[in-house]
Short mmCIF file of C-alpha atoms and ligand atoms in Angstrom, two decimals:
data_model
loop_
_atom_site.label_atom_id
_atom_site.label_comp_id
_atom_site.label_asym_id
_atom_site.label_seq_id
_atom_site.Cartn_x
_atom_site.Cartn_y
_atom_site.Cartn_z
CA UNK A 1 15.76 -33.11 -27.32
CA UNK A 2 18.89 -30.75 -28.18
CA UNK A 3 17.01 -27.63 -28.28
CA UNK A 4 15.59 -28.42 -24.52
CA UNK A 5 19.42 -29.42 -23.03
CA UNK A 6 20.41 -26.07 -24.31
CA UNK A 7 17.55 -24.16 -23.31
CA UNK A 8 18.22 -25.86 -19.36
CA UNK A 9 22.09 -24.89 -19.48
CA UNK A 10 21.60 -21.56 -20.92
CA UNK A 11 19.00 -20.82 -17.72
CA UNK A 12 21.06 -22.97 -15.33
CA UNK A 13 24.85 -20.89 -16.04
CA UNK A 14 22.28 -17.54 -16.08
CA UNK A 15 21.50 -18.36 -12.48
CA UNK A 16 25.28 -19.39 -11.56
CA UNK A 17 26.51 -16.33 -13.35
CA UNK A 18 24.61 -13.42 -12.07
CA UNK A 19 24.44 -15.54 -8.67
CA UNK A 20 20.76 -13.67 -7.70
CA UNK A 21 18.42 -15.08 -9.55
CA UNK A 22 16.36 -17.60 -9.00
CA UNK A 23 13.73 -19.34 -11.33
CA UNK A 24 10.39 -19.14 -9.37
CA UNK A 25 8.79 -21.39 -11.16
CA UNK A 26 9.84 -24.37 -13.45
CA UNK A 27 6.69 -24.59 -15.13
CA UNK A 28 7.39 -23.09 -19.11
CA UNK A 29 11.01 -22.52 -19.24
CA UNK A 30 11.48 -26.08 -18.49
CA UNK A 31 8.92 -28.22 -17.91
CA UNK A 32 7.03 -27.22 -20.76
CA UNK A 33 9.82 -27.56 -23.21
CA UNK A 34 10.11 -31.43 -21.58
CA UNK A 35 6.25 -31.67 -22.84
CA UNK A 36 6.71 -30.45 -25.59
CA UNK A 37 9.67 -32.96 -26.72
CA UNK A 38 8.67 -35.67 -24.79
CA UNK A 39 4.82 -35.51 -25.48
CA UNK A 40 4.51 -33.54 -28.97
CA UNK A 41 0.39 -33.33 -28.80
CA UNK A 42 1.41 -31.63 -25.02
CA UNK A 43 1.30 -27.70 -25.98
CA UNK A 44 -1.30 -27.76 -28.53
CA UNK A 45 -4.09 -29.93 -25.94
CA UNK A 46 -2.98 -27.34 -23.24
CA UNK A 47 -3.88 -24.12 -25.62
CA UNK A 48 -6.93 -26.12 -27.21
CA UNK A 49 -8.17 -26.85 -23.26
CA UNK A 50 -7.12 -22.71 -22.01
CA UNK A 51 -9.63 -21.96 -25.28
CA UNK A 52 -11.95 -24.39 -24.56
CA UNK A 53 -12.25 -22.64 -21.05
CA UNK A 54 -11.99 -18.84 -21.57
CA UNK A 55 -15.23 -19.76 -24.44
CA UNK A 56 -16.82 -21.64 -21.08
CA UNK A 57 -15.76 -18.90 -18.93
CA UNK A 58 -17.53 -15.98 -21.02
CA UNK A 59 -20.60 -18.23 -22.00
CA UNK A 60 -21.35 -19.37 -18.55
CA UNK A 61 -21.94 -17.07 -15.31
CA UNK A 62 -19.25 -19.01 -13.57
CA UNK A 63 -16.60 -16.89 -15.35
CA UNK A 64 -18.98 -13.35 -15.24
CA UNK A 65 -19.53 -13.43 -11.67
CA UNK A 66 -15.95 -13.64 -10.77
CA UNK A 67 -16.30 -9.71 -11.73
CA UNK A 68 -16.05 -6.93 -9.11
CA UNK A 69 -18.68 -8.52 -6.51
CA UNK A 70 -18.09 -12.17 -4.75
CA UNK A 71 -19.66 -14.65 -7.19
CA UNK A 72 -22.42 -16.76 -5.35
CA UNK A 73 -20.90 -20.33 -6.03
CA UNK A 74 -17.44 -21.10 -4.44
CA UNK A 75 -15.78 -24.41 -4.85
CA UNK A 76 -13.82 -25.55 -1.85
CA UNK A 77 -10.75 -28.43 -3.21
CA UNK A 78 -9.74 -30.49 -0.57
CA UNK A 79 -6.09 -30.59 -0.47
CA UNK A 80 -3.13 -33.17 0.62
CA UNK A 81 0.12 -31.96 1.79
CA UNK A 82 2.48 -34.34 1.38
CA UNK A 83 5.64 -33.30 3.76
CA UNK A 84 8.73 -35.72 2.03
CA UNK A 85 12.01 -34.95 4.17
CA UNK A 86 15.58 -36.00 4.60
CA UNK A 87 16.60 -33.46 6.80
CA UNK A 88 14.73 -32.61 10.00
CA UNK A 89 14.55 -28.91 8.79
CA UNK A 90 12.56 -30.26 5.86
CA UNK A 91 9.60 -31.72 7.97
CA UNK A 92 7.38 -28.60 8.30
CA UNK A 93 5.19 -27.85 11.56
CA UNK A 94 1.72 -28.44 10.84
CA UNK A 95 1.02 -24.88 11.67
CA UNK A 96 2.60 -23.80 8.90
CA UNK A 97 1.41 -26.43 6.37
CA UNK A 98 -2.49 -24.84 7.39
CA UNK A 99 -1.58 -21.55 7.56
CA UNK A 100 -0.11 -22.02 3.98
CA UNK A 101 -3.87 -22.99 2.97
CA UNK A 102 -5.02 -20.72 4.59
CA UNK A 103 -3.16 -18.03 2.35
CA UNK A 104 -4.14 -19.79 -0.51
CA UNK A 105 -7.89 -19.78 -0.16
CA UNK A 106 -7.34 -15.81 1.36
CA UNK A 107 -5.89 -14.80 -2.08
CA UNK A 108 -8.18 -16.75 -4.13
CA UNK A 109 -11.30 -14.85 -2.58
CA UNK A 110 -9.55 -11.27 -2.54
CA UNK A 111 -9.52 -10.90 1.19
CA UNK A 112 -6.06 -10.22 1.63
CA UNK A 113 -5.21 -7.06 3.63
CA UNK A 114 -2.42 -6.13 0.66
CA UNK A 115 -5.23 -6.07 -1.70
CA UNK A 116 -5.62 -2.23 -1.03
CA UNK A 117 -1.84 -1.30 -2.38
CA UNK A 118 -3.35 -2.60 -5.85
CA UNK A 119 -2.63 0.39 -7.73
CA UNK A 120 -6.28 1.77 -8.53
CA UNK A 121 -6.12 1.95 -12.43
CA UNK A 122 -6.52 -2.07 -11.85
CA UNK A 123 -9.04 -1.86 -9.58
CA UNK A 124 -11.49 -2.47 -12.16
CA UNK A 125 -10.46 -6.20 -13.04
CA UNK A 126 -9.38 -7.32 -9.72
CA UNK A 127 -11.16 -10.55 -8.66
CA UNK A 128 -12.33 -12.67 -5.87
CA UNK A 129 -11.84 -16.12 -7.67
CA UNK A 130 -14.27 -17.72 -5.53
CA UNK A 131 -12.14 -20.63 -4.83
CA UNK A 132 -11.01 -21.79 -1.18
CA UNK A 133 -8.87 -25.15 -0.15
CA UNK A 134 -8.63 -27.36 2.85
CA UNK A 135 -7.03 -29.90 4.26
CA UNK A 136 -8.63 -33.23 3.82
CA UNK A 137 -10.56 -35.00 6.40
CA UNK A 138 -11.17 -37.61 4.91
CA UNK A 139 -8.14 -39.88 3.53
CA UNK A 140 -9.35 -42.19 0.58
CA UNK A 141 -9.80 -45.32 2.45
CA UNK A 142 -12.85 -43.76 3.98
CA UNK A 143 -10.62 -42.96 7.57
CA UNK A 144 -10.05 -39.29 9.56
CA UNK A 145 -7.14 -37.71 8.34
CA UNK A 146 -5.45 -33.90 9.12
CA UNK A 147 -5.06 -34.32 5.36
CA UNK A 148 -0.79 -34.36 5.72
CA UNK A 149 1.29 -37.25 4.87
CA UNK A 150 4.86 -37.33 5.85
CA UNK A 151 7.69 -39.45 4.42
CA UNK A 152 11.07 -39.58 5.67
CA UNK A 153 13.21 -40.27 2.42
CA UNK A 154 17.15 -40.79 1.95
CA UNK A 155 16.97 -38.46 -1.45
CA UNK A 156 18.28 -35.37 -0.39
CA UNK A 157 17.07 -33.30 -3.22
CA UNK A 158 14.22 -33.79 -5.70
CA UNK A 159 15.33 -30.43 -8.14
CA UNK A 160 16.78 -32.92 -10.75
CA UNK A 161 15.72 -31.15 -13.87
CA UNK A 162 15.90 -34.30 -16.03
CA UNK A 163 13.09 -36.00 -13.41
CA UNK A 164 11.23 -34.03 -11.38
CA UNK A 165 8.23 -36.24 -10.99
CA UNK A 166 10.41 -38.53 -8.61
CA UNK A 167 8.87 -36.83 -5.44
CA UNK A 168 6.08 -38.42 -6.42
CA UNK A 169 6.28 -41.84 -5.96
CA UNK A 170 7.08 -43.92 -3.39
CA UNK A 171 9.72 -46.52 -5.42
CA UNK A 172 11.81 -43.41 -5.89
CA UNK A 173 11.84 -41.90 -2.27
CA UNK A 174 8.70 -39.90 -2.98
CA UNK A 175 4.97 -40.57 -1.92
CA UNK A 176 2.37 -41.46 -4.33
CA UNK A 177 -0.20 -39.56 -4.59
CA UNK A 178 -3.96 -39.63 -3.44
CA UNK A 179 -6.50 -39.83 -6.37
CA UNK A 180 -5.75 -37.03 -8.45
CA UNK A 181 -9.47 -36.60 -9.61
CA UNK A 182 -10.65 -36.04 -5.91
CA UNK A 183 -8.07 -34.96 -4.07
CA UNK A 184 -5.24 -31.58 -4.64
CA UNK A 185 -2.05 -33.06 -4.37
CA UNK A 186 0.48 -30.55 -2.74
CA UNK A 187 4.42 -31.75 -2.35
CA UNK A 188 6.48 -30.34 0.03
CA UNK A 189 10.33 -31.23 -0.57
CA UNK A 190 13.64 -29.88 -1.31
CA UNK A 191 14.27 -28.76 -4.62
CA UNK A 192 17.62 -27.88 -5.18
CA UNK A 193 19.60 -28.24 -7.59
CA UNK A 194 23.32 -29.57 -7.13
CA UNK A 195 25.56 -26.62 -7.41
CA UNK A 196 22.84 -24.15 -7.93
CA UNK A 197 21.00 -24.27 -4.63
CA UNK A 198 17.68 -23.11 -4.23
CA UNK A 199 17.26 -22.43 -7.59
CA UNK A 200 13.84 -23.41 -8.48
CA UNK A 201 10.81 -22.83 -6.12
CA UNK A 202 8.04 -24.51 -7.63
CA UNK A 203 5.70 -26.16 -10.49
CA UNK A 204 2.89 -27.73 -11.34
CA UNK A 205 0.64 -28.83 -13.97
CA UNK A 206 -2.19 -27.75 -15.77
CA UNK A 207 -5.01 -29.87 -15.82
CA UNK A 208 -4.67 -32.95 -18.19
CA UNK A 209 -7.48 -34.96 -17.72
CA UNK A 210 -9.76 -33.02 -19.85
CA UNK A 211 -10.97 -34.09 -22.92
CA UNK A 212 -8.87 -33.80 -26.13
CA UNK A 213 -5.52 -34.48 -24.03
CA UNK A 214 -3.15 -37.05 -25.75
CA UNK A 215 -4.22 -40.25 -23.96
CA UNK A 216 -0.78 -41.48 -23.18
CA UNK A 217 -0.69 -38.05 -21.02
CA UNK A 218 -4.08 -39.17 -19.47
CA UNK A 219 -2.50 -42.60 -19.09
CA UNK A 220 1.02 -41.55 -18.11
CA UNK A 221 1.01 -38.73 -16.01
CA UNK A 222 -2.62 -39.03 -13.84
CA UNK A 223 -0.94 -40.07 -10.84
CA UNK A 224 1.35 -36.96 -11.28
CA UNK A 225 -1.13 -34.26 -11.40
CA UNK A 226 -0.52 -31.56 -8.49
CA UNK A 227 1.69 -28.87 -7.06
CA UNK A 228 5.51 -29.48 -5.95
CA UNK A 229 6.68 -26.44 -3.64
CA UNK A 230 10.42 -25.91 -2.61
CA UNK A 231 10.03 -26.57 1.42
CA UNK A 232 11.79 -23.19 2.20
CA UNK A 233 9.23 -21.12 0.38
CA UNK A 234 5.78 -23.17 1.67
CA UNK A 235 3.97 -21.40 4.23
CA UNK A 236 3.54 -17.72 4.67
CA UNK A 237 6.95 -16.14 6.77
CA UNK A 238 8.97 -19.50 6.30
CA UNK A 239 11.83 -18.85 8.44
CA UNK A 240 13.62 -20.55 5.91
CA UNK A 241 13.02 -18.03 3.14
CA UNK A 242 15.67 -15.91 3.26
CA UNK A 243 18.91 -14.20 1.41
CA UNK A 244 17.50 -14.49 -2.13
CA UNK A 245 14.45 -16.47 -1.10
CA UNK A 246 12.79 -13.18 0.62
CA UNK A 247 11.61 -12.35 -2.75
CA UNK A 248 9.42 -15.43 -1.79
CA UNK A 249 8.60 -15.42 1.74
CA UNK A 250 4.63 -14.52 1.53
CA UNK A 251 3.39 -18.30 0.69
CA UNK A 252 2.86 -16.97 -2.64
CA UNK A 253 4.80 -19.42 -4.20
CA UNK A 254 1.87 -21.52 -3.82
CA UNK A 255 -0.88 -19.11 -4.92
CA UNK A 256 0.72 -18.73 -8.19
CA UNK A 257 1.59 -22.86 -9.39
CA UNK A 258 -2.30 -23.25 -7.67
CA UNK A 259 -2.75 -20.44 -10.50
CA UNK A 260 -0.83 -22.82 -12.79
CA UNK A 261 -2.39 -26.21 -11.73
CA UNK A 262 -6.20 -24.25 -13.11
CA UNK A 263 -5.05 -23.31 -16.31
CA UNK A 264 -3.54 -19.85 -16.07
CA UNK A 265 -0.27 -18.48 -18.00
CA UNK A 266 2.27 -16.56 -16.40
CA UNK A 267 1.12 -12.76 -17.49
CA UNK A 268 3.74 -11.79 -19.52
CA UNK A 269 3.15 -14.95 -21.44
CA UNK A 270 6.70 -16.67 -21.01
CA UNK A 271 8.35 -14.46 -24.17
CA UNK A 272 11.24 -11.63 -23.40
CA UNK A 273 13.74 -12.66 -20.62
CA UNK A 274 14.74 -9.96 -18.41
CA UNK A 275 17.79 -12.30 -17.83
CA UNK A 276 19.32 -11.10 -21.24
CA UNK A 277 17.65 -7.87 -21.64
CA UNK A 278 14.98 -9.39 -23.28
CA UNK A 279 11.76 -7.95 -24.02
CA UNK A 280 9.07 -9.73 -26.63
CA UNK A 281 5.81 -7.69 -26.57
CA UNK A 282 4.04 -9.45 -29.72
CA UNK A 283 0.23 -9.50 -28.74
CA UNK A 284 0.18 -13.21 -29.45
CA UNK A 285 2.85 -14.33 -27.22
CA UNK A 286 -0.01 -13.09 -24.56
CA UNK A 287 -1.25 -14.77 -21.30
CA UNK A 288 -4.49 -14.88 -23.31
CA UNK A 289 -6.27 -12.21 -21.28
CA UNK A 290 -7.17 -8.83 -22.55
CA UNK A 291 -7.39 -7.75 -18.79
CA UNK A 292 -3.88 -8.06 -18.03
CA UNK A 293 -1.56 -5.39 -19.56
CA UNK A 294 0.89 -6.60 -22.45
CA UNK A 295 3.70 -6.77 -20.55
CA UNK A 296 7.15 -7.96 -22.41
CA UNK A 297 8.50 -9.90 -19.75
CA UNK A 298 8.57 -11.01 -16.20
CA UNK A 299 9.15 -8.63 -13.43
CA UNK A 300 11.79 -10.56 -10.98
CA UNK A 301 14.52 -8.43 -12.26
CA UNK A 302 12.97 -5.10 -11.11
CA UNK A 303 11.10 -6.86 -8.04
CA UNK A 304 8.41 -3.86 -7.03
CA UNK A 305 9.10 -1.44 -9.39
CA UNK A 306 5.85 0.47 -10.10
CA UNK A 307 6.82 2.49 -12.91
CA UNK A 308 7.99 -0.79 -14.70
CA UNK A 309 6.30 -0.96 -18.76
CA UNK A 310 7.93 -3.26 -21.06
CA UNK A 311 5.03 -2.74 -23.59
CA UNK A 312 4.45 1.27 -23.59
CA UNK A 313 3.73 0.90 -27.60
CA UNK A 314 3.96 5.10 -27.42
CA UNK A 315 0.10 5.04 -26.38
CA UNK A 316 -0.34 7.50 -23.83
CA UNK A 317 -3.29 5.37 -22.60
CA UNK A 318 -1.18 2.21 -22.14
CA UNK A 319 -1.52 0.74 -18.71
CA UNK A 320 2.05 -0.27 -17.15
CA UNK A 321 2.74 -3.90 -16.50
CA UNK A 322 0.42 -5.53 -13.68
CA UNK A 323 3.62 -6.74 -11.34
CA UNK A 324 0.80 -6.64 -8.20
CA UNK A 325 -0.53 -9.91 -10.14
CA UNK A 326 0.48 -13.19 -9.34
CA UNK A 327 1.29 -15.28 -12.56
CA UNK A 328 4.64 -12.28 -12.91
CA UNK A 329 7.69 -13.19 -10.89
CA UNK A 330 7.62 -9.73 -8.77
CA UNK A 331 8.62 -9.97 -5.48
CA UNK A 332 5.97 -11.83 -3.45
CA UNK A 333 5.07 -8.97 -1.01
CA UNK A 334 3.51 -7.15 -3.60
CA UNK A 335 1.42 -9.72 -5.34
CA UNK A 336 -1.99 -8.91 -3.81
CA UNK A 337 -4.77 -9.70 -7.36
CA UNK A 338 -5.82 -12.11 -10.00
CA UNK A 339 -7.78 -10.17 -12.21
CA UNK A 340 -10.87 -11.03 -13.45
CA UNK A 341 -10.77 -12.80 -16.80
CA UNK A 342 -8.39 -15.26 -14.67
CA UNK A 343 -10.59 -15.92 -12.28
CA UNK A 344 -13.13 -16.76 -15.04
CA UNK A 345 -10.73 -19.20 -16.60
CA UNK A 346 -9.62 -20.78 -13.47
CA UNK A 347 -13.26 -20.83 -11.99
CA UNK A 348 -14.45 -22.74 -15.85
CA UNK A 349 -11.52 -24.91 -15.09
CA UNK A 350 -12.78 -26.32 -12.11
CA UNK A 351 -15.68 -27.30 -14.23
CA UNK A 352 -14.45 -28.74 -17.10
CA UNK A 353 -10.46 -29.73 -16.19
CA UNK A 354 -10.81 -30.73 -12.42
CA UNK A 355 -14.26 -31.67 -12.56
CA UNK A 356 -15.93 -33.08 -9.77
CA UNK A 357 -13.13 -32.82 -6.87
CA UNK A 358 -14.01 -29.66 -5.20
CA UNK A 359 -17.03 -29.28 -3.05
CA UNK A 360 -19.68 -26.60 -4.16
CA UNK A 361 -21.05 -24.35 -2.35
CA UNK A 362 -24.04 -21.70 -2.74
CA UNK A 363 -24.65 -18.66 -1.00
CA UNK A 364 -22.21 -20.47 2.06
CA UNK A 365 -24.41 -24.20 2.05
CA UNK A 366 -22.54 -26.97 0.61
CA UNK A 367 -25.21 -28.31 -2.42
CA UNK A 368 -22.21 -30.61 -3.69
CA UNK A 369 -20.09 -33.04 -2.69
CA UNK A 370 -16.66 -33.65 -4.07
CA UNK A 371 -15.73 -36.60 -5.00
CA UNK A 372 -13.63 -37.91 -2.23
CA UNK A 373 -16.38 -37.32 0.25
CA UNK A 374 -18.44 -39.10 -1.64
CA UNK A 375 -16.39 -42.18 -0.86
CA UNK A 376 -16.17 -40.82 2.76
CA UNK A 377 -18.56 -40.62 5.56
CA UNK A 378 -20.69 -37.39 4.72
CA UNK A 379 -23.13 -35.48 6.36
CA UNK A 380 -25.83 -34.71 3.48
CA UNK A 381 -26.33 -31.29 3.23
CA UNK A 382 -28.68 -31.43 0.54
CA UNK A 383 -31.57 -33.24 2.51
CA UNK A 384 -31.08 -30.91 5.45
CA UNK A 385 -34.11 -28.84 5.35
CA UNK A 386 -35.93 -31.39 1.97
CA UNK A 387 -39.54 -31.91 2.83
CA UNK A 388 -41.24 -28.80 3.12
CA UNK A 389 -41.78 -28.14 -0.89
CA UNK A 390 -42.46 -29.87 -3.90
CA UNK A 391 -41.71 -29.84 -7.57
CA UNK A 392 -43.75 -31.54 -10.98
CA UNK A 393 -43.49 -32.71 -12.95
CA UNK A 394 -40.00 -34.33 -12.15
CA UNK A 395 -38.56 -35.67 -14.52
CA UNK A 396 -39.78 -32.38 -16.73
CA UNK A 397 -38.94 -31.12 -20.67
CA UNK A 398 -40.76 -27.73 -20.51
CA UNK A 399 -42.48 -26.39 -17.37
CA UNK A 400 -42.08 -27.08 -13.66
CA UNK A 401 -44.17 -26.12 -10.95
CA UNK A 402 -42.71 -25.51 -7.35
CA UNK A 403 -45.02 -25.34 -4.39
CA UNK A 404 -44.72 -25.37 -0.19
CA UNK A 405 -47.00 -25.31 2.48
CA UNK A 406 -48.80 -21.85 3.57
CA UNK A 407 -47.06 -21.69 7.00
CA UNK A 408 -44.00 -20.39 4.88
CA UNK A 409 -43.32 -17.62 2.68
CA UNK A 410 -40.49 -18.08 -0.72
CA UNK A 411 -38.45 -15.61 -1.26
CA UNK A 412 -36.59 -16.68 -4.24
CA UNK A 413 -36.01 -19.60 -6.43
CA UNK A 414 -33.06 -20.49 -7.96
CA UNK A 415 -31.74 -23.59 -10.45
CA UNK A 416 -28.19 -24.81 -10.58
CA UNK A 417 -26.35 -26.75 -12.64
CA UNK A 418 -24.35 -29.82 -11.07
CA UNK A 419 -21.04 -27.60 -10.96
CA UNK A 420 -23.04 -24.90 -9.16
CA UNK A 421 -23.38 -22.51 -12.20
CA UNK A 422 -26.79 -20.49 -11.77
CA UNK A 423 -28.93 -21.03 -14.48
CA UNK A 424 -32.16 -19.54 -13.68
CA UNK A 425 -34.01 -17.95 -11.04
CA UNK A 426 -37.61 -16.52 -10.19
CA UNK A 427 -38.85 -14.29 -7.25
CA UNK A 428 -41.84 -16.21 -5.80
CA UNK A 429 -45.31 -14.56 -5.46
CA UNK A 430 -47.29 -17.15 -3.92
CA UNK A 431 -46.89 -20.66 -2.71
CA UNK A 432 -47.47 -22.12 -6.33
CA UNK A 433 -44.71 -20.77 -8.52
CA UNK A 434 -43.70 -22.09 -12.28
CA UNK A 435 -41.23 -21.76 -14.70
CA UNK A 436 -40.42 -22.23 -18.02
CA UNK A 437 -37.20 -24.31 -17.77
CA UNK A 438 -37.11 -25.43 -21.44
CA UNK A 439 -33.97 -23.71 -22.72
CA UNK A 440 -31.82 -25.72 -20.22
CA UNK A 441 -29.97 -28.61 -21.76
CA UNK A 442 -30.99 -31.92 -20.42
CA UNK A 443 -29.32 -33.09 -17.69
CA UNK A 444 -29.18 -33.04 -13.86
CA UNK A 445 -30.15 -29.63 -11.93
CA UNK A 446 -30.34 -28.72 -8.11
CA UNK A 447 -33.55 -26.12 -7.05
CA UNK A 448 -32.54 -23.61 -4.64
CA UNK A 449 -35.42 -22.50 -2.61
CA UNK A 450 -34.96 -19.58 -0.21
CA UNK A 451 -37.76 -18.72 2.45
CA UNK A 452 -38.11 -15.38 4.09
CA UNK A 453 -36.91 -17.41 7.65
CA UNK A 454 -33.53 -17.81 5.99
CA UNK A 455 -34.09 -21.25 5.80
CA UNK A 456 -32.57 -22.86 2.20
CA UNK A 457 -34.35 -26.36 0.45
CA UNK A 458 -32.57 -27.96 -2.33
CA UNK A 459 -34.23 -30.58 -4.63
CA UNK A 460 -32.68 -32.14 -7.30
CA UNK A 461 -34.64 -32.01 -10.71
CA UNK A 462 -33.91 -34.21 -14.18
CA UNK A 463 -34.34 -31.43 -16.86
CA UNK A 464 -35.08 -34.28 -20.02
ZN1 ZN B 1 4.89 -20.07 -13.02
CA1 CA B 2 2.25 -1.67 -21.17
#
């Protein structure tokens, strides 16, 4: 435990000393270094899991189509806000809590307008991540909900670095949360820190329900899993972000613990501190990505400075470090990518760390329910437009054959995997199509079948 005390007073006087500096995110100077004492398995299940995903990510298309072009399958995560104030200042309009998601799922699919001051030598790996959020509709006992949950609380700060889970649970002034495995947990509180101020601005956790994750983290920290957010920097133009919080006044505070909460390392791979003059630019204290520039340290320090490259190496080739992405610390306003090979990871996270909770949908129709509308009243998408075609056999091993009536014409057929990764697909020439579906493992599969009107079918099918 020594080694983690010092760590938080050497970052703690840093802050008081140079008075300007502000730890964006609490998620590996500190938190980690609690996992890591508190939980010993907790580092070496996280880098086991980020593995176990980037080998997902480049075996599956869900990490290749996050490349260049919109990939066809976007998972929408429903998402509770969970507004815990003391102070009336605290208790954040409702406006701002959806316009806050609303900047979330914008960067995650590339579409916003600062995208174009990406310098263009990254233009290349920059990456619609295919991922959008929402406020619940549905709470989990089954009733309508604006998905927002406010507590009034008599703690007047929740930055306690010795127990920052207490926001999160309701015997300790917090609010419990809703089912981690179906819902996005997102707290909105103050974190300050007792003589420091607004000193930390966010964290969150990667996913630990995955397999291979000690179980007393399974068991211990489930009902923990989410995002906490310093109230003054949630929501794009927070009037509260100012003096030393403008370097966090874009709601990108969020974007990058969401970043966080599916897997991804800050980019500069949490080595060199600019606080000391540090800069560490061995390869293997990476972010894991070869797509992201070796970059030494974090870029808070210089904010926006373009010309910044911790890790020149002498090559005359070497890229400078990617402060427009963001996992850095740069100053939010010119965040504007993920690149691709962290969309891939994120996008094989949803898969295989927050499996099941976010809704999936294909070329814009939902073919999957999440699982909290699955406890909810739903509207079944899938049967929408079922009837018109047919597939046997059903249960099948090898071949399938798909057929519809004459009065319409296919125009393509397509299989899925339950997680909406496309596994196959065939361009229909007549009404009585087959295909050879025997290299798919066994399991469950959804059949996409596109007619010339537009119109979309989808039929489940048991590959055995
Ligand atoms: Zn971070
Ligand atoms: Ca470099």
């Amino acid at each position: 435990m020594k080694r983690f005390w010092t760590l938080v007073l050497m970052i703690s006087l840093a802050q008081f000393s140079t008075g300007q500096y502000v730890t964006k995110c609490y998620q590996d100077h500190v938190l980690n270094n609690y996992f890591e004492y508190s939980y010993p398995g907790f580092q070496e299940a996280r880098k086991t899991l980020f593995l176990k995903a980037l080998d997902y990510a480049s075996h599956h298309s869900v990490g290749q189509h996050a490349k260049q072009q919109s990939p066809d399958t976007i998972y929408r995560f429903p998402v509770v806000v969970h507004i815990v104030y003391n102070e009336a200042a605290e208790n954040l309009d409702e406006q701002l809590i959806q316009d806050q998601i609303d900047v979330l799922t914008r960067d995650f699919r590339r579409k916003n307008a600062d995208t174009s001051d990406l310098r263009s030598i990254f233009l290349p790996v920059a990456a619609d991540a295919g991922i959008e959020f929402f406020l619940a509709d549905i709470d989990p006992n089954g009733n309508p909900t604006n998905g927002i949950t406010r507590t009034n609380t008599s703690v007047t700060s929740f930055g306690s670095i010795t127990s920052l889970d207490l926001v999160k649970d309701s015997t300790t002034g917090g609010k419990n949360a809703w089912p981690t495995d179906e819902y996005l947990n997102i707290w909105v509180c103050d974190l300050s820190i007792p003589l420091l101020g607004d000193a930390a601005l966010g964290f969150a956790y990667p996913p630990i329900e995955a397999p291979n994750w000690p179980s007393e983290l399974q068991n211990t920290q489930e009902q923990y899993e989410g995002i906490v957010i310093h109230y003054k920097v949630f929501g794009p133009n927070n009037p509260l972000a100012t003096g030393l919080l403008s370097i966090a006044d874009q709601g990108r505070t969020p974007v990058h613990e969401m970043g966080h909460y599916l897997g991804l390392r800050h980019i500069w791979g949490d080595a060199g501190n600019p606080l000391f003059g540090g800069v560490d630019c061995d390869p293997s204290l990476d972010d894991g990505f070869d797509d992201t520039p070796n970059a030494g340290n974090n870029s808070q320090a210089t904010g926006c400075d373009k010309t910044k490259n911790s890790c020149g190496d002498g090559d005359p080739n070497d890229l400078p470090d990617m402060i427009e992405n963001y996992m850095d610390y740069s100053t939010e306003s010119c965040q504007v990518t993920f690149t691709s090979q962290q969309a891939g990871l994120m996008r094989a996270m949803v898969v295989i760390g927050r499996t099941g909770m976010a809704d999936v949908y294909v070329n814009d129709v939902r073919i999957i329910d999440g699982k909290f509308r699955e406890n909810g009243p739903s509207t079944n998408l899938h049967a929408l437009e079922a009837g018109k075609s047919t597939i046997y056999p059903n249960p099948s091993a090898d071949e399938i054959t798909i057929t519809w009536p004459s009065d319409v014409k296919g125009r393509d057929i397509s299989i899925y995997s339950v997680d909406g990764i496309h596994v196959a697909s065939n361009i229909p020439q007549t009404k009585i199509n087959t295909m050879d579906i025997s290299s798919l493992l066994p399991g469950h599969y959804i059949v996409q079948i596109e007619f010339t009107n537009g119109i979309k079918e989808f039929i489940p099918l048991i590959k055995q």
